[in-house]
XYZ file of C-alpha atoms in Angstrom:
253
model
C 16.373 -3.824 -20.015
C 14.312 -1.724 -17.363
C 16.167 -1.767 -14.053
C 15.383 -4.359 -11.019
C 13.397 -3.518 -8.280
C 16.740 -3.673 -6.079
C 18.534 -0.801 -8.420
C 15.456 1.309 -8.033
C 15.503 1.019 -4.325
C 19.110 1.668 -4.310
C 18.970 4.563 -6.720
C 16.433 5.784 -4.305
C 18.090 5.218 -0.805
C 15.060 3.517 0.541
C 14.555 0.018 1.626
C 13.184 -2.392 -1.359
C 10.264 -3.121 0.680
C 8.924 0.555 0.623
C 9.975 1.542 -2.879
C 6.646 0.396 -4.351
C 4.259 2.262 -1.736
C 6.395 5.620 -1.995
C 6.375 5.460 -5.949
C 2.629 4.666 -5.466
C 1.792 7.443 -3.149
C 3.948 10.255 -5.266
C 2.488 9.414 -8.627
C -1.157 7.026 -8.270
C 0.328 4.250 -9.913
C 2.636 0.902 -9.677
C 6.046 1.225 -11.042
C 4.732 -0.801 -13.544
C 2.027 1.380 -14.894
C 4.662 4.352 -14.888
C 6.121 3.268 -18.390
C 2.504 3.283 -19.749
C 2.113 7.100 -17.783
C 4.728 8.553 -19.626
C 4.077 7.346 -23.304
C 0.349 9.122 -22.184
C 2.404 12.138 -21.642
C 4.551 11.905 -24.433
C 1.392 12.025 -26.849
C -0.149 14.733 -24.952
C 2.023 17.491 -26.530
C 1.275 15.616 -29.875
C -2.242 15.783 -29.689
C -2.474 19.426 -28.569
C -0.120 20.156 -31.706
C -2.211 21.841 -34.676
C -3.087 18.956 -36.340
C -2.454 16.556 -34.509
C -4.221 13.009 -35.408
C -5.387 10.369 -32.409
C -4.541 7.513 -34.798
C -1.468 8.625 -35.489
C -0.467 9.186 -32.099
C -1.627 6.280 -30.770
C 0.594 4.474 -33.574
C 3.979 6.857 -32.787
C 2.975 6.041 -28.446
C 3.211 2.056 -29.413
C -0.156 1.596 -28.794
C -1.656 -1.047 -31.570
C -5.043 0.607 -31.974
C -6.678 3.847 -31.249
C -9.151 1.935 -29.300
C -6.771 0.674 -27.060
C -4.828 4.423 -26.940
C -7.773 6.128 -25.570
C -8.389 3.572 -22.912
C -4.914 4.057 -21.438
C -5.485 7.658 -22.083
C -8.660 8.354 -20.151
C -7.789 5.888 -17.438
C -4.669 7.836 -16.847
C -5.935 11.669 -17.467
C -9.390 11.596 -16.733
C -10.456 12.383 -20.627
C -10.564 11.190 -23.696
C -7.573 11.990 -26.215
C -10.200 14.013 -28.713
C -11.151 15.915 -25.502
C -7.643 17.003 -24.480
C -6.674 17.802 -27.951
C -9.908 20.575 -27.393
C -8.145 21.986 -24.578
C -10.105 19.735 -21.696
C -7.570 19.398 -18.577
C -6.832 16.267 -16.749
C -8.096 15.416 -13.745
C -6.548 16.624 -10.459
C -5.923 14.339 -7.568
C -6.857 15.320 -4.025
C -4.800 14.335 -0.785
C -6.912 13.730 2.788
C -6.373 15.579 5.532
C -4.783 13.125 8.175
C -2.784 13.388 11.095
C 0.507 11.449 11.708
C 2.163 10.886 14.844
C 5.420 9.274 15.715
C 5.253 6.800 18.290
C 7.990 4.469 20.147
C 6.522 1.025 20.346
C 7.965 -1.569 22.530
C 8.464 -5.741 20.660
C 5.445 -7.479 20.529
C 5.385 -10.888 20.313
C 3.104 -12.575 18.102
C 1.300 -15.677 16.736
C 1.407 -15.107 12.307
C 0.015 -17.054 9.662
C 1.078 -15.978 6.001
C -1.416 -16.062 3.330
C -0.407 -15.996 -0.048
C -2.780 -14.530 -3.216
C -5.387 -12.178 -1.419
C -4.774 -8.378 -1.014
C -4.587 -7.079 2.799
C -8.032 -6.136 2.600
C -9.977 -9.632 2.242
C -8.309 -11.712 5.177
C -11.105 -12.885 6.668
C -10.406 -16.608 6.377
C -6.813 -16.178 7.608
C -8.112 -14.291 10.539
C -10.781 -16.525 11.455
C -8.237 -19.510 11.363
C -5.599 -18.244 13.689
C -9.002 -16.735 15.847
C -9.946 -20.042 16.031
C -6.875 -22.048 17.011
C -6.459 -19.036 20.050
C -10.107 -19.551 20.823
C -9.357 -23.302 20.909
C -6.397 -23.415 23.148
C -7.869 -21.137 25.884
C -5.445 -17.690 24.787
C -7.575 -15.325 23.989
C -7.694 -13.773 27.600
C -4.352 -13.062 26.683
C -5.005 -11.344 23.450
C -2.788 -8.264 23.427
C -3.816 -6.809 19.996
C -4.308 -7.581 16.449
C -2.083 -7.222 13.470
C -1.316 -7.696 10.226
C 1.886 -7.159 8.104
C 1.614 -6.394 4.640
C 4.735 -8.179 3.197
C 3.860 -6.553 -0.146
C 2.435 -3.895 -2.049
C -0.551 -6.000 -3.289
C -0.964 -3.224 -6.100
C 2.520 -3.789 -7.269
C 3.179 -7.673 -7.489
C 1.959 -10.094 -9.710
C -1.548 -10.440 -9.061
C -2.155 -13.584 -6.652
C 1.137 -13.390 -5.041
C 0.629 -10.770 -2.933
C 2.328 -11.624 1.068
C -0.131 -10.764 3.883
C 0.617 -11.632 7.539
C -2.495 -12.089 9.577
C -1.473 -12.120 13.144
C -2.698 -12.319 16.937
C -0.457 -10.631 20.018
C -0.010 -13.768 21.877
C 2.909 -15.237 23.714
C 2.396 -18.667 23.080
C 3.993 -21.873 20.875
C 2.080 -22.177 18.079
C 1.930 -25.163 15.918
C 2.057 -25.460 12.177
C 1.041 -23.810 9.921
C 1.434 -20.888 12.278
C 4.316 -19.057 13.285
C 6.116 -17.563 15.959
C 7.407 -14.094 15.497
C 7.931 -11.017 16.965
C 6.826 -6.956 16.037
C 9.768 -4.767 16.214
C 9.903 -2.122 19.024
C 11.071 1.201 17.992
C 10.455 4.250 16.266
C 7.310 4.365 13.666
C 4.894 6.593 12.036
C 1.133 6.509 13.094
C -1.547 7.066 11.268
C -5.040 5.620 11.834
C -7.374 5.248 9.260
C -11.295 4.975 9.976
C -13.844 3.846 7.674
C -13.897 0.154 5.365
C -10.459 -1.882 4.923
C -11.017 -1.192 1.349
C -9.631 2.609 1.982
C -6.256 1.550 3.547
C -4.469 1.384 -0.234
C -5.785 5.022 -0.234
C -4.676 6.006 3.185
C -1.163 3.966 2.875
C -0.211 5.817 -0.247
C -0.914 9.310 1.322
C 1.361 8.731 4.148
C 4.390 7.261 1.886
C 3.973 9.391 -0.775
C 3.155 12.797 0.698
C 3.813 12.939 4.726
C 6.882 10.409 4.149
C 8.570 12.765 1.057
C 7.748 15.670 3.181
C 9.188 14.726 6.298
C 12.619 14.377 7.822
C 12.120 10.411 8.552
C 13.658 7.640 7.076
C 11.386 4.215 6.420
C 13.492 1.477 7.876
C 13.921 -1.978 6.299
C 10.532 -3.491 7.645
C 7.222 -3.628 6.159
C 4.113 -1.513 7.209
C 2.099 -2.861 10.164
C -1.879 -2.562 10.716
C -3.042 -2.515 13.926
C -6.576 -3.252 14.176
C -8.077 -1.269 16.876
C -11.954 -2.809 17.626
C -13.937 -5.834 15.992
C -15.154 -5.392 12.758
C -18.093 -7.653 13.775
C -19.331 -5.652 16.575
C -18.505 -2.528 15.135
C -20.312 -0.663 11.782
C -17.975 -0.307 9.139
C -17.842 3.688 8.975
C -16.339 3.147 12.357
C -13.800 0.589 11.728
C -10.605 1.466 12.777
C -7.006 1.148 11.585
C -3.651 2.086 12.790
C -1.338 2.262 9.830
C 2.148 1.813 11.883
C 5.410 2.719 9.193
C 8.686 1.791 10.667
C 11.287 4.321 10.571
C 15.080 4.288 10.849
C 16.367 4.971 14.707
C 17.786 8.212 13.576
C 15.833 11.680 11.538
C 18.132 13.703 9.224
């Protein structure tokens, strides 16, 4: 039996709720998809072997048809298995050039309601809900910033169960089905992303699975934070920006 999420983490010495992005960001896949990565690999010495058969290799990689092999294959590599067996390489993946800073944020208190089966990057309705409530009650002259917390890896649960916390930087009570909470203060990694929500996955991975790996910081036990920094309804999308906010332990070793 493949080991739990928890015994990965541990194995790792990283927090449970970061195991999934670093994995992600160091090899371009869920921890799921890394079983199916290395039975690609596996065949690729096969294939490049003098005579080496795609239908039989597909067969010895567990695969139950060619057809289905050489899906996996070029979705993974780029190619097609008859190509590689030519001598075709696999594709290469490129990194972005982004700048992190670490920041010390004070506690924010804020106003959260959790949706449940959307990625981070489609929370309009959530949004507009809690937008509404604070436009109701008379708070947004108080607005202080908005947030969200992505609870999960959307990329790495089961698909529609996905934890996204849409929240406003308010200090008021807020009534069901909201929630009061608060942002940690402390120590965190910065990195602000600009361009269409649909590029944070992109951006995320980067900074967990290159800057983090290559750093001297810790993640701490808290998810990552996005700190939306002007209105995506006043503002054209190439200009949209993000602050992708990683917690980090108190301490750098």
């Amino acid at each position: 039996m493949p080991p739990s999420l928890e015994e990965l983490a541990a194995a790792a010495h990283v927090s449970p709720f970061h195991f999934h992005r670093i994995w992600r960001g160091l090899t371009g896949e869920a921890v799921g998809a890394t079983i199916a990565r290395l039975r690609i690999e596996a065949s690729q010495q096969k294939l490049r072997a003098a005579g080496g058969s795609v239908t039989s290799v597909a067969m010895e990689a567990g695969f139950a048809t060619p057809q289905a092999f050489a899906r996996a294959f070029r979705r993974l590599t780029g190619t097609t298995p008859s190509n590689f067996a030519r001598g075709e390489p696999v594709s290469a993946r490129s990194l972005p050039d982004s700048d992190v800073r670490i920041v010390l944020r004070e506690p924010v208190e804020i106003v959260v309601l959790r949706r449940v089966g959307a990625d981070y990057v489609a929370m309009n309705e959530a949004y507009g809900q809690l937008w509404a409530w604070a436009d109701g009650e008379g708070l947004l002259g108080n607005l202080q910033g908005i947030y969200g917390v992505a609870v999960d890896d959307a990329a790495s649960v089961t698909e529609g169960e996905a934890r996204y916390d849409a929240c406003l930087a308010l200090q008021a009570d807020a009534p069901p089905p909201f929630l009061n909470s608060t942002l940690g203060g402390g120590r965190y990694a910065s990195l602000t992303h600009q361009g269409s929500y649909d590029g944070l996955p992109a951006a995320e991975a980067w900074l967990m699975g290159h800057w983090l790996t290559g750093s001297s910081y810790e993640p701490a036990d808290a998810p990552l934070v996005h700190h939306f920094l002007n209105d995506p309804d006043t503002t054209p999308e190439a200009e949209w920006l993000t602050e992708i906010l990683l917690p980090l332990r108190d301490e750098a070793h």
